[in-house]
PDB file of C-alpha atoms in Angstrom:
ATOM      1  CA  MET A   1       2.033 -22.085   3.629  1.00 77.00           C
ATOM      2  CA  ARG A   2       2.880 -19.601   6.413  1.00 79.00           C
ATOM      3  CA  LEU A   3       0.605 -16.763   7.463  1.00 78.00           C
ATOM      4  CA  LEU A   4       0.991 -13.844   9.865  1.00 80.00           C
ATOM      5  CA  GLY A   5      -2.127 -13.159  11.955  1.00 79.00           C
ATOM      6  CA  ILE A   6      -2.834  -9.787  13.599  1.00 77.00           C
ATOM      7  CA  GLU A   7      -5.503  -9.196  16.258  1.00 75.00           C
ATOM      8  CA  THR A   8      -5.859  -5.658  17.603  1.00 72.00           C
ATOM      9  CA  ALA A   9      -9.625  -5.341  18.033  1.00 65.00           C
ATOM     10  CA  THR A  10      -9.571  -5.290  21.855  1.00 64.00           C
ATOM     11  CA  MET A  11      -7.236  -4.259  24.688  1.00 67.00           C
ATOM     12  CA  VAL A  12      -5.509  -7.622  24.330  1.00 70.00           C
ATOM     13  CA  GLY A  13      -3.426  -7.567  21.174  1.00 75.00           C
ATOM     14  CA  SER A  14      -1.706 -10.516  19.576  1.00 78.00           C
ATOM     15  CA  VAL A  15       0.289 -11.616  16.565  1.00 81.00           C
ATOM     16  CA  ALA A  16       1.071 -15.137  15.410  1.00 83.00           C
ATOM     17  CA  VAL A  17       2.773 -17.008  12.603  1.00 83.00           C
ATOM     18  CA  VAL A  18       1.098 -20.274  11.651  1.00 85.00           C
ATOM     19  CA  ASP A  19       1.305 -22.932   9.007  1.00 77.00           C
ATOM     20  CA  GLN A  20      -1.374 -25.487   8.125  1.00 72.00           C
ATOM     21  CA  VAL A  21      -0.509 -27.571  11.196  1.00 72.00           C
ATOM     22  CA  ASP A  22       1.225 -25.536  13.908  1.00 76.00           C
ATOM     23  CA  VAL A  23       1.479 -22.176  15.588  1.00 83.00           C
ATOM     24  CA  LEU A  24       5.116 -21.386  14.774  1.00 86.00           C
ATOM     25  CA  ALA A  25       5.291 -18.355  17.071  1.00 86.00           C
ATOM     26  CA  SER A  26       2.871 -16.081  18.878  1.00 83.00           C
ATOM     27  CA  TYR A  27       2.979 -13.001  21.056  1.00 81.00           C
ATOM     28  CA  LEU A  28       0.202 -11.576  23.231  1.00 78.00           C
ATOM     29  CA  TRP A  29       0.061  -8.305  25.122  1.00 74.00           C
ATOM     30  CA  ASN A  30      -2.541  -7.035  27.563  1.00 70.00           C
ATOM     31  CA  ILE A  31      -1.508  -3.446  27.960  1.00 64.00           C
ATOM     32  CA  GLU A  32      -3.829  -0.460  28.189  1.00 58.00           C
ATOM     33  CA  SER A  33      -1.514   1.694  26.100  1.00 58.00           C
ATOM     34  CA  ALA A  34      -1.867   1.944  22.335  1.00 62.00           C
ATOM     35  CA  HIS A  35      -1.353  -1.111  20.135  1.00 58.00           C
ATOM     36  CA  SER A  36       0.709   1.113  17.859  1.00 62.00           C
ATOM     37  CA  GLU A  37       3.450   1.076  20.499  1.00 68.00           C
ATOM     38  CA  HIS A  38       3.702  -2.720  20.448  1.00 74.00           C
ATOM     39  CA  LEU A  39       2.544  -4.123  17.119  1.00 78.00           C
ATOM     40  CA  MET A  40       5.595  -3.661  14.883  1.00 80.00           C
ATOM     41  CA  ALA A  41       7.987  -4.817  17.630  1.00 83.00           C
ATOM     42  CA  ALA A  42       5.784  -7.863  18.234  1.00 84.00           C
ATOM     43  CA  ILE A  43       5.773  -8.735  14.520  1.00 85.00           C
ATOM     44  CA  LYS A  44       9.546  -8.366  14.352  1.00 87.00           C
ATOM     45  CA  GLN A  45       9.952 -10.583  17.426  1.00 90.00           C
ATOM     46  CA  ILE A  46       7.705 -13.427  16.268  1.00 86.00           C
ATOM     47  CA  LEU A  47       9.317 -13.459  12.828  1.00 89.00           C
ATOM     48  CA  ALA A  48      12.694 -13.797  14.556  1.00 92.00           C
ATOM     49  CA  ASP A  49      11.310 -16.517  16.868  1.00 90.00           C
ATOM     50  CA  ALA A  50      10.002 -18.427  13.835  1.00 89.00           C
ATOM     51  CA  SER A  51      13.265 -17.827  11.889  1.00 91.00           C
ATOM     52  CA  LEU A  52      11.298 -16.122   9.104  1.00 89.00           C
ATOM     53  CA  SER A  53      11.318 -12.837   7.221  1.00 85.00           C
ATOM     54  CA  LEU A  54       8.339 -10.993   5.727  1.00 80.00           C
ATOM     55  CA  GLN A  55       9.373 -12.257   2.308  1.00 80.00           C
ATOM     56  CA  LYS A  56       8.982 -15.865   3.488  1.00 84.00           C
ATOM     57  CA  LEU A  57       5.324 -15.329   4.478  1.00 80.00           C
ATOM     58  CA  ASP A  58       2.548 -16.346   2.105  1.00 73.00           C
ATOM     59  CA  GLY A  59       0.090 -13.792   3.443  1.00 72.00           C
ATOM     60  CA  VAL A  60      -1.252 -11.681   6.285  1.00 73.00           C
ATOM     61  CA  ALA A  61      -4.618 -12.054   8.021  1.00 72.00           C
ATOM     62  CA  VAL A  62      -5.996  -9.245  10.170  1.00 69.00           C
ATOM     63  CA  SER A  63      -9.057  -9.057  12.382  1.00 64.00           C
ATOM     64  CA  ILE A  64     -11.686  -6.641  11.075  1.00 59.00           C
ATOM     65  CA  GLY A  65     -13.758  -6.595  14.244  1.00 49.00           C
ATOM     66  CA  PRO A  66     -15.983  -5.983  15.889  1.00 43.00           C
ATOM     67  CA  GLY A  67     -13.777  -4.140  18.301  1.00 46.00           C
ATOM     68  CA  SER A  68     -12.007  -0.932  19.171  1.00 48.00           C
ATOM     69  CA  PHE A  69     -11.908   1.545  16.271  1.00 44.00           C
ATOM     70  CA  THR A  70      -8.326   2.549  17.010  1.00 47.00           C
ATOM     71  CA  GLY A  71      -7.163  -1.033  17.483  1.00 46.00           C
ATOM     72  CA  LEU A  72      -8.755  -2.176  14.228  1.00 40.00           C
ATOM     73  CA  ARG A  73      -7.334   0.804  12.359  1.00 45.00           C
ATOM     74  CA  ILE A  74      -3.833   0.058  13.616  1.00 43.00           C
ATOM     75  CA  GLY A  75      -4.084  -3.577  12.564  1.00 48.00           C
ATOM     76  CA  LEU A  76      -5.478  -2.687   9.162  1.00 44.00           C
ATOM     77  CA  GLU A  77      -2.877   0.035   8.564  1.00 48.00           C
ATOM     78  CA  VAL A  78      -0.017  -2.379   9.167  1.00 51.00           C
ATOM     79  CA  CYS A  79      -1.167  -4.763   6.412  1.00 51.00           C
ATOM     80  CA  PRO A  80      -0.469  -2.367   3.495  1.00 51.00           C
ATOM     81  CA  MET A  81       2.970  -1.646   4.928  1.00 47.00           C
ATOM     82  CA  LEU A  82       3.704  -5.371   5.016  1.00 49.00           C
ATOM     83  CA  ASP A  83       2.247  -5.751   1.522  1.00 51.00           C
ATOM     84  CA  ALA A  84       4.780  -3.254   0.172  1.00 46.00           C
ATOM     85  CA  LYS A  85       7.129  -6.218  -0.325  1.00 48.00           C
ATOM     86  CA  LYS A  86       5.040  -7.012  -3.410  1.00 65.00           C
ATOM     87  CA  GLY A  87       6.013  -3.629  -4.851  1.00 77.00           C
ATOM     88  CA  GLU A  88       2.468  -2.744  -5.925  1.00 81.00           C
ATOM     89  CA  VAL A  89      -0.021  -0.017  -5.128  1.00 82.00           C
ATOM     90  CA  TYR A  90      -3.770   0.014  -5.603  1.00 80.00           C
ATOM     91  CA  ALA A  91      -4.481   2.836  -8.021  1.00 84.00           C
ATOM     92  CA  SER A  92      -7.063   4.465 -10.221  1.00 84.00           C
ATOM     93  CA  VAL A  93      -6.863   7.743 -12.125  1.00 86.00           C
ATOM     94  CA  TYR A  94      -9.583  10.359 -11.640  1.00 85.00           C
ATOM     95  CA  GLN A  95     -10.324  13.774 -13.102  1.00 85.00           C
ATOM     96  CA  VAL A  96     -12.248  16.529 -11.347  1.00 81.00           C
ATOM     97  CA  ALA A  97     -14.203  18.898 -13.590  1.00 80.00           C
ATOM     98  CA  GLY A  98     -17.094  21.168 -12.666  1.00 81.00           C
ATOM     99  CA  GLY A  99     -17.218  19.722  -9.161  1.00 74.00           C
ATOM    100  CA  GLU A 100     -17.756  16.206 -10.533  1.00 76.00           C
ATOM    101  CA  ILE A 101     -15.323  13.312 -10.222  1.00 77.00           C
ATOM    102  CA  GLU A 102     -14.807  11.142 -13.301  1.00 82.00           C
ATOM    103  CA  ARG A 103     -12.855   7.891 -13.146  1.00 82.00           C
ATOM    104  CA  LEU A 104     -10.433   7.615 -16.082  1.00 86.00           C
ATOM    105  CA  SER A 105      -9.013   4.163 -15.305  1.00 85.00           C
ATOM    106  CA  ALA A 106     -10.293   1.074 -13.534  1.00 85.00           C
ATOM    107  CA  PRO A 107      -8.859   0.337 -10.086  1.00 83.00           C
ATOM    108  CA  GLN A 108      -5.824  -1.933 -10.368  1.00 84.00           C
ATOM    109  CA  ALA A 109      -2.800  -3.322  -8.561  1.00 83.00           C
ATOM    110  CA  ILE A 110       0.236  -1.909 -10.361  1.00 86.00           C
ATOM    111  CA  SER A 111       3.876  -1.116  -9.719  1.00 90.00           C
ATOM    112  CA  PRO A 112       4.381   2.575  -8.881  1.00 90.00           C
ATOM    113  CA  GLU A 113       6.961   2.825 -11.674  1.00 92.00           C
ATOM    114  CA  LEU A 114       4.545   1.565 -14.324  1.00 92.00           C
ATOM    115  CA  LEU A 115       1.760   3.791 -12.995  1.00 90.00           C
ATOM    116  CA  ALA A 116       3.982   6.881 -13.154  1.00 90.00           C
ATOM    117  CA  LYS A 117       5.121   6.022 -16.702  1.00 92.00           C
ATOM    118  CA  ARG A 118       1.486   5.852 -17.866  1.00 90.00           C
ATOM    119  CA  ILE A 119       0.720   9.377 -16.645  1.00 88.00           C
ATOM    120  CA  SER A 120       1.369  12.288 -18.997  1.00 87.00           C
ATOM    121  CA  GLN A 121      -0.524  15.160 -17.325  1.00 88.00           C
ATOM    122  CA  PRO A 122       0.185  16.938 -14.028  1.00 90.00           C
ATOM    123  CA  THR A 123      -1.330  14.671 -11.383  1.00 91.00           C
ATOM    124  CA  VAL A 124      -2.052  14.816  -7.650  1.00 92.00           C
ATOM    125  CA  PHE A 125      -1.159  11.578  -5.857  1.00 91.00           C
ATOM    126  CA  SER A 126      -2.756  10.576  -2.583  1.00 86.00           C
ATOM    127  CA  GLY A 127      -2.958   7.545  -0.332  1.00 80.00           C
ATOM    128  CA  ARG A 128      -0.526   5.192   1.324  1.00 77.00           C
ATOM    129  CA  GLY A 129       1.195   4.345  -1.968  1.00 83.00           C
ATOM    130  CA  ALA A 130       1.853   8.033  -2.634  1.00 86.00           C
ATOM    131  CA  ILE A 131       3.567   8.282   0.746  1.00 84.00           C
ATOM    132  CA  VAL A 132       5.616   5.094   0.441  1.00 84.00           C
ATOM    133  CA  TYR A 133       6.636   5.615  -3.210  1.00 89.00           C
ATOM    134  CA  ARG A 134       6.900   9.423  -3.309  1.00 92.00           C
ATOM    135  CA  GLU A 135      10.563   9.431  -4.394  1.00 94.00           C
ATOM    136  CA  THR A 136       9.933   6.852  -7.133  1.00 93.00           C
ATOM    137  CA  ILE A 137       7.038   8.908  -8.514  1.00 93.00           C
ATOM    138  CA  LEU A 138       9.041  12.168  -8.373  1.00 95.00           C
ATOM    139  CA  LYS A 139      11.997  10.548 -10.134  1.00 96.00           C
ATOM    140  CA  ILE A 140       9.811   9.610 -13.115  1.00 95.00           C
ATOM    141  CA  LEU A 141       7.317  12.498 -13.313  1.00 94.00           C
ATOM    142  CA  ARG A 142       9.347  15.351 -11.801  1.00 95.00           C
ATOM    143  CA  GLU A 143       7.295  18.598 -11.862  1.00 95.00           C
ATOM    144  CA  LYS A 144       4.168  16.783 -13.083  1.00 93.00           C
ATOM    145  CA  ALA A 145       3.872  14.988  -9.722  1.00 93.00           C
ATOM    146  CA  HIS A 146       1.995  16.726  -6.918  1.00 93.00           C
ATOM    147  CA  PHE A 147       1.039  15.213  -3.566  1.00 92.00           C
ATOM    148  CA  ALA A 148      -2.070  15.635  -1.453  1.00 88.00           C
ATOM    149  CA  PRO A 149      -1.640  17.091   2.034  1.00 86.00           C
ATOM    150  CA  PRO A 150      -1.361  14.456   4.789  1.00 78.00           C
ATOM    151  CA  ASP A 151      -4.973  14.826   5.953  1.00 71.00           C
ATOM    152  CA  LEU A 152      -6.210  13.873   2.465  1.00 77.00           C
ATOM    153  CA  ASN A 153      -4.155  10.691   2.097  1.00 75.00           C
ATOM    154  CA  TYR A 154      -6.764   8.403   3.623  1.00 66.00           C
ATOM    155  CA  PRO A 155     -10.463   8.093   2.859  1.00 57.00           C
ATOM    156  CA  ASP A 156     -12.823   9.262   5.559  1.00 50.00           C
ATOM    157  CA  ALA A 157     -16.503   8.776   6.261  1.00 52.00           C
ATOM    158  CA  ALA A 158     -17.370  12.361   5.308  1.00 57.00           C
ATOM    159  CA  ALA A 159     -15.884  11.878   1.835  1.00 58.00           C
ATOM    160  CA  VAL A 160     -17.706   8.559   1.472  1.00 54.00           C
ATOM    161  CA  ALA A 161     -20.955  10.259   2.498  1.00 60.00           C
ATOM    162  CA  ARG A 162     -20.419  13.043  -0.059  1.00 61.00           C
ATOM    163  CA  VAL A 163     -19.886  10.498  -2.840  1.00 63.00           C
ATOM    164  CA  GLY A 164     -23.010   8.686  -1.653  1.00 60.00           C
ATOM    165  CA  LEU A 165     -25.040  11.886  -1.711  1.00 58.00           C
ATOM    166  CA  SER A 166     -23.903  12.577  -5.256  1.00 72.00           C
ATOM    167  CA  ALA A 167     -24.869   9.036  -6.308  1.00 70.00           C
ATOM    168  CA  ILE A 168     -28.325   9.358  -4.714  1.00 66.00           C
ATOM    169  CA  GLU A 169     -28.884  12.690  -6.449  1.00 75.00           C
ATOM    170  CA  LYS A 170     -28.131  10.935  -9.757  1.00 83.00           C
ATOM    171  CA  GLY A 171     -30.465   8.047  -8.925  1.00 81.00           C
ATOM    172  CA  GLU A 172     -27.575   5.599  -8.537  1.00 78.00           C
ATOM    173  CA  GLU A 173     -28.705   3.998  -5.281  1.00 67.00           C
ATOM    174  CA  ALA A 174     -27.709   0.417  -4.423  1.00 66.00           C
ATOM    175  CA  GLU A 175     -29.627  -2.046  -2.281  1.00 66.00           C
ATOM    176  CA  LEU A 176     -27.935  -2.185   1.115  1.00 52.00           C
ATOM    177  CA  PHE A 177     -27.694  -5.980   1.237  1.00 61.00           C
ATOM    178  CA  SER A 178     -26.470  -6.331  -2.359  1.00 65.00           C
ATOM    179  CA  ILE A 179     -23.310  -4.251  -1.907  1.00 58.00           C
ATOM    180  CA  GLU A 180     -20.143  -6.289  -2.471  1.00 64.00           C
ATOM    181  CA  PRO A 181     -16.546  -5.416  -1.582  1.00 57.00           C
ATOM    182  CA  LEU A 182     -14.231  -4.404  -4.427  1.00 63.00           C
ATOM    183  CA  TYR A 183     -11.266  -6.750  -4.671  1.00 63.00           C
ATOM    184  CA  ILE A 184      -8.488  -5.605  -6.983  1.00 68.00           C
ATOM    185  CA  ARG A 185      -6.475  -8.807  -7.050  1.00 66.00           C
ATOM    186  CA  LYS A 186      -6.888 -12.391  -5.943  1.00 64.00           C
ATOM    187  CA  PRO A 187      -5.958 -13.152  -2.327  1.00 54.00           C
ATOM    188  CA  ASP A 188      -2.438 -14.355  -1.598  1.00 52.00           C
ATOM    189  CA  ALA A 189      -3.693 -17.337   0.390  1.00 46.00           C
ATOM    190  CA  LYS A 190      -5.212 -20.119  -1.668  1.00 48.00           C
ATOM    191  CA  ILE A 191      -7.066 -23.218  -0.583  1.00 45.00           C
ATOM    192  CA  SER A 192      -5.538 -26.303  -2.151  1.00 45.00           C
ATOM    193  CA  GLY A 193      -7.488 -29.516  -2.524  1.00 49.00           C
ATOM    194  CA  GLN A 194     -10.538 -30.636  -0.610  1.00 47.00           C
ATOM    195  CA  PRO A 195     -10.735 -30.686   3.174  1.00 46.00           C
ATOM    196  CA  LYS A 196      -9.866 -34.053   4.665  1.00 46.00           C
ATOM    197  CA  LEU A 197     -12.075 -35.643   7.303  1.00 43.00           C
TER     198      LEU A 197
END
Protein backbone atom coordinates (compact mmCIF):
# COMPACT_ATOMS: atom_id res chain seq x y z
CA MET A 1 0.00 0.00 0.00
CA ARG A 2 1.36 3.45 -0.95
CA LEU A 3 0.13 6.69 0.57
CA LEU A 4 0.82 10.35 -0.15
CA GLY A 5 1.20 12.49 2.99
CA ILE A 6 0.71 16.27 3.01
CA GLU A 7 1.74 18.57 5.87
CA THR A 8 1.04 22.29 5.45
CA ALA A 9 0.03 23.31 8.97
CA THR A 10 3.15 25.41 9.67
CA MET A 11 5.72 27.47 7.75
CA VAL A 12 7.59 24.24 7.02
CA GLY A 13 5.65 22.29 4.43
CA SER A 14 6.31 18.74 3.35
CA VAL A 15 5.01 15.92 1.19
CA ALA A 16 6.00 12.27 1.24
CA VAL A 17 5.14 8.96 -0.37
CA VAL A 18 5.39 5.97 1.95
CA ASP A 19 4.57 2.31 1.99
CA GLN A 20 4.21 0.08 5.06
CA VAL A 21 8.00 -0.11 5.46
CA ASP A 22 9.80 2.81 3.79
CA VAL A 23 9.64 6.46 2.92
CA LEU A 24 9.76 6.17 -0.88
CA ALA A 25 10.25 9.90 -1.45
CA SER A 26 9.86 13.10 0.52
CA TYR A 27 10.20 16.82 -0.04
CA LEU A 28 10.41 19.57 2.59
CA TRP A 29 10.35 23.32 2.16
CA ASN A 30 10.90 26.06 4.71
CA ILE A 31 9.84 29.11 2.79
CA GLU A 32 7.85 32.03 4.16
CA SER A 33 5.86 32.37 0.95
CA ALA A 34 2.55 30.59 0.46
CA HIS A 35 2.37 26.80 0.42
CA SER A 36 0.11 27.12 -2.60
CA GLU A 37 3.16 28.13 -4.63
CA HIS A 38 5.02 24.92 -3.79
CA LEU A 39 2.60 22.12 -2.96
CA MET A 40 1.52 20.87 -6.40
CA ALA A 41 5.09 21.06 -7.76
CA ALA A 42 6.34 19.17 -4.70
CA ILE A 43 3.71 16.44 -5.18
CA LYS A 44 4.61 16.13 -8.85
CA GLN A 45 8.31 15.89 -7.98
CA ILE A 46 8.01 13.22 -5.29
CA LEU A 47 5.73 11.11 -7.48
CA ALA A 48 8.38 11.29 -10.20
CA ASP A 49 11.13 10.48 -7.66
CA ALA A 50 9.14 7.44 -6.49
CA SER A 51 8.31 6.43 -10.11
CA LEU A 52 4.59 6.61 -9.31
CA SER A 53 1.48 8.31 -10.64
CA LEU A 54 -1.57 9.45 -8.68
CA GLN A 55 -3.43 6.41 -9.96
CA LYS A 56 -0.87 4.11 -8.33
CA LEU A 57 -1.49 5.60 -4.86
CA ASP A 58 -3.83 3.87 -2.43
CA GLY A 59 -4.74 7.05 -0.60
CA VAL A 60 -3.86 10.53 0.62
CA ALA A 61 -3.34 11.63 4.22
CA VAL A 62 -3.37 15.31 5.13
CA SER A 63 -2.63 17.09 8.39
CA ILE A 64 -5.69 18.76 9.90
CA GLY A 65 -3.79 20.80 12.45
CA PRO A 66 -3.45 22.51 14.69
CA GLY A 67 -1.65 25.03 12.57
CA SER A 68 -1.91 27.91 10.16
CA PHE A 69 -5.44 28.39 8.78
CA THR A 70 -4.17 29.12 5.28
CA GLY A 71 -1.69 26.24 5.32
CA LEU A 72 -4.32 23.76 6.49
CA ARG A 73 -6.82 25.02 3.93
CA ILE A 74 -4.31 24.59 1.12
CA GLY A 75 -3.51 21.04 2.19
CA LEU A 76 -7.16 20.14 2.56
CA GLU A 77 -8.12 21.71 -0.78
CA VAL A 78 -5.56 19.63 -2.64
CA CYS A 79 -7.04 16.32 -1.43
CA PRO A 80 -10.35 16.64 -3.35
CA MET A 81 -8.42 17.53 -6.49
CA LEU A 82 -6.33 14.38 -6.09
CA ASP A 83 -9.47 12.38 -5.31
CA ALA A 84 -10.96 13.37 -8.67
CA LYS A 85 -9.20 10.31 -10.12
CA LYS A 86 -12.01 8.28 -8.55
CA GLY A 87 -14.49 10.17 -10.72
CA GLU A 88 -16.93 10.82 -7.86
CA VAL A 89 -18.38 13.86 -6.16
CA TYR A 90 -19.98 14.16 -2.75
CA ALA A 91 -23.54 15.29 -3.37
CA SER A 92 -26.94 15.82 -1.86
CA VAL A 93 -30.00 17.48 -3.37
CA TYR A 94 -31.73 20.29 -1.47
CA GLN A 95 -34.80 22.44 -2.05
CA VAL A 96 -35.30 25.94 -0.69
CA ALA A 97 -38.89 26.97 0.01
CA GLY A 98 -40.15 29.76 2.25
CA GLY A 99 -36.63 30.47 3.48
CA GLU A 100 -36.24 26.88 4.72
CA ILE A 101 -33.82 24.31 3.34
CA GLU A 102 -35.13 20.77 2.87
CA ARG A 103 -32.83 17.89 2.00
CA LEU A 104 -34.32 15.73 -0.77
CA SER A 105 -31.58 13.09 -0.95
CA ALA A 106 -29.06 11.66 1.48
CA PRO A 107 -25.43 12.72 1.04
CA GLN A 108 -23.60 10.25 -1.21
CA ALA A 109 -20.49 9.66 -3.29
CA ILE A 110 -21.67 9.43 -6.89
CA SER A 111 -20.36 9.93 -10.40
CA PRO A 112 -21.28 13.37 -11.77
CA GLU A 113 -22.86 11.71 -14.82
CA LEU A 114 -25.19 9.57 -12.72
CA LEU A 115 -26.06 12.52 -10.48
CA ALA A 116 -26.96 14.69 -13.49
CA LYS A 117 -29.09 11.90 -15.01
CA ARG A 118 -31.12 11.64 -11.79
CA ILE A 119 -32.05 15.33 -11.84
CA SER A 120 -35.16 16.38 -13.75
CA GLN A 121 -35.78 19.94 -12.47
CA PRO A 122 -33.70 23.09 -12.99
CA THR A 123 -30.94 22.85 -10.39
CA VAL A 124 -28.19 25.09 -9.02
CA PHE A 125 -24.89 23.25 -8.57
CA SER A 126 -22.24 24.41 -6.13
CA GLY A 127 -19.02 23.14 -4.63
CA ARG A 128 -15.76 21.74 -5.90
CA GLY A 129 -17.49 19.02 -7.92
CA ALA A 130 -19.59 21.63 -9.73
CA ILE A 131 -16.40 23.42 -10.74
CA VAL A 132 -14.47 20.33 -11.80
CA TYR A 133 -17.37 18.64 -13.63
CA ARG A 134 -19.19 21.71 -14.99
CA GLU A 135 -18.91 20.62 -18.64
CA THR A 136 -20.12 17.09 -17.86
CA ILE A 137 -23.16 18.45 -16.01
CA LEU A 138 -23.96 20.95 -18.80
CA LYS A 139 -23.68 18.24 -21.45
CA ILE A 140 -26.37 16.16 -19.72
CA LEU A 141 -28.71 18.80 -18.26
CA ARG A 142 -28.19 21.70 -20.68
CA GLU A 143 -30.45 24.65 -19.70
CA LYS A 144 -31.58 22.92 -16.49
CA ALA A 145 -28.07 23.29 -15.03
CA HIS A 146 -27.21 26.51 -13.21
CA PHE A 147 -24.05 27.20 -11.22
CA ALA A 148 -23.52 29.12 -8.01
CA PRO A 149 -21.23 32.15 -8.14
CA PRO A 150 -17.63 31.42 -7.09
CA ASP A 151 -18.01 32.86 -3.58
CA LEU A 152 -20.80 30.36 -2.84
CA ASN A 153 -18.92 27.23 -3.93
CA TYR A 154 -17.41 26.52 -0.52
CA PRO A 155 -19.07 26.37 2.88
CA ASP A 156 -18.18 29.13 5.29
CA ALA A 157 -18.55 29.62 9.02
CA ALA A 158 -21.32 32.20 8.61
CA ALA A 159 -23.46 29.72 6.67
CA VAL A 160 -22.75 27.02 9.26
CA ALA A 161 -23.76 29.44 12.02
CA ARG A 162 -27.01 30.29 10.21
CA VAL A 163 -27.90 26.60 9.89
CA GLY A 164 -27.06 26.18 13.57
CA LEU A 165 -29.29 29.09 14.54
CA SER A 166 -32.16 27.59 12.57
CA ALA A 167 -31.63 24.21 14.29
CA ILE A 168 -31.59 25.83 17.75
CA GLU A 169 -34.78 27.73 16.97
CA LYS A 170 -36.40 24.38 16.11
CA GLY A 171 -35.09 22.76 19.30
CA GLU A 172 -32.67 20.54 17.37
CA GLU A 173 -29.61 21.13 19.53
CA ALA A 174 -26.87 18.48 19.80
CA GLU A 175 -24.56 17.86 22.73
CA LEU A 176 -21.17 19.35 21.86
CA PHE A 177 -19.18 16.23 22.75
CA SER A 178 -21.56 13.82 20.99
CA ILE A 179 -21.17 15.35 17.52
CA GLU A 180 -19.65 12.91 15.03
CA PRO A 181 -18.19 13.61 11.58
CA LEU A 182 -20.25 12.59 8.56
CA TYR A 183 -18.38 10.10 6.41
CA ILE A 184 -19.93 9.41 3.01
CA ARG A 185 -17.81 6.44 2.03
CA LYS A 186 -15.32 4.12 3.67
CA PRO A 187 -11.70 5.31 3.74
CA ASP A 188 -9.40 4.21 0.93
CA ALA A 189 -6.75 2.99 3.36
CA LYS A 190 -7.59 -0.22 5.17
CA ILE A 191 -5.81 -1.94 8.01
CA SER A 192 -5.13 -5.56 7.16
CA GLY A 193 -4.52 -8.16 9.83
CA GLN A 194 -3.40 -7.63 13.40
CA PRO A 195 -0.34 -5.60 14.35
CA LYS A 196 2.77 -7.70 14.79
CA LEU A 197 4.98 -7.29 17.85
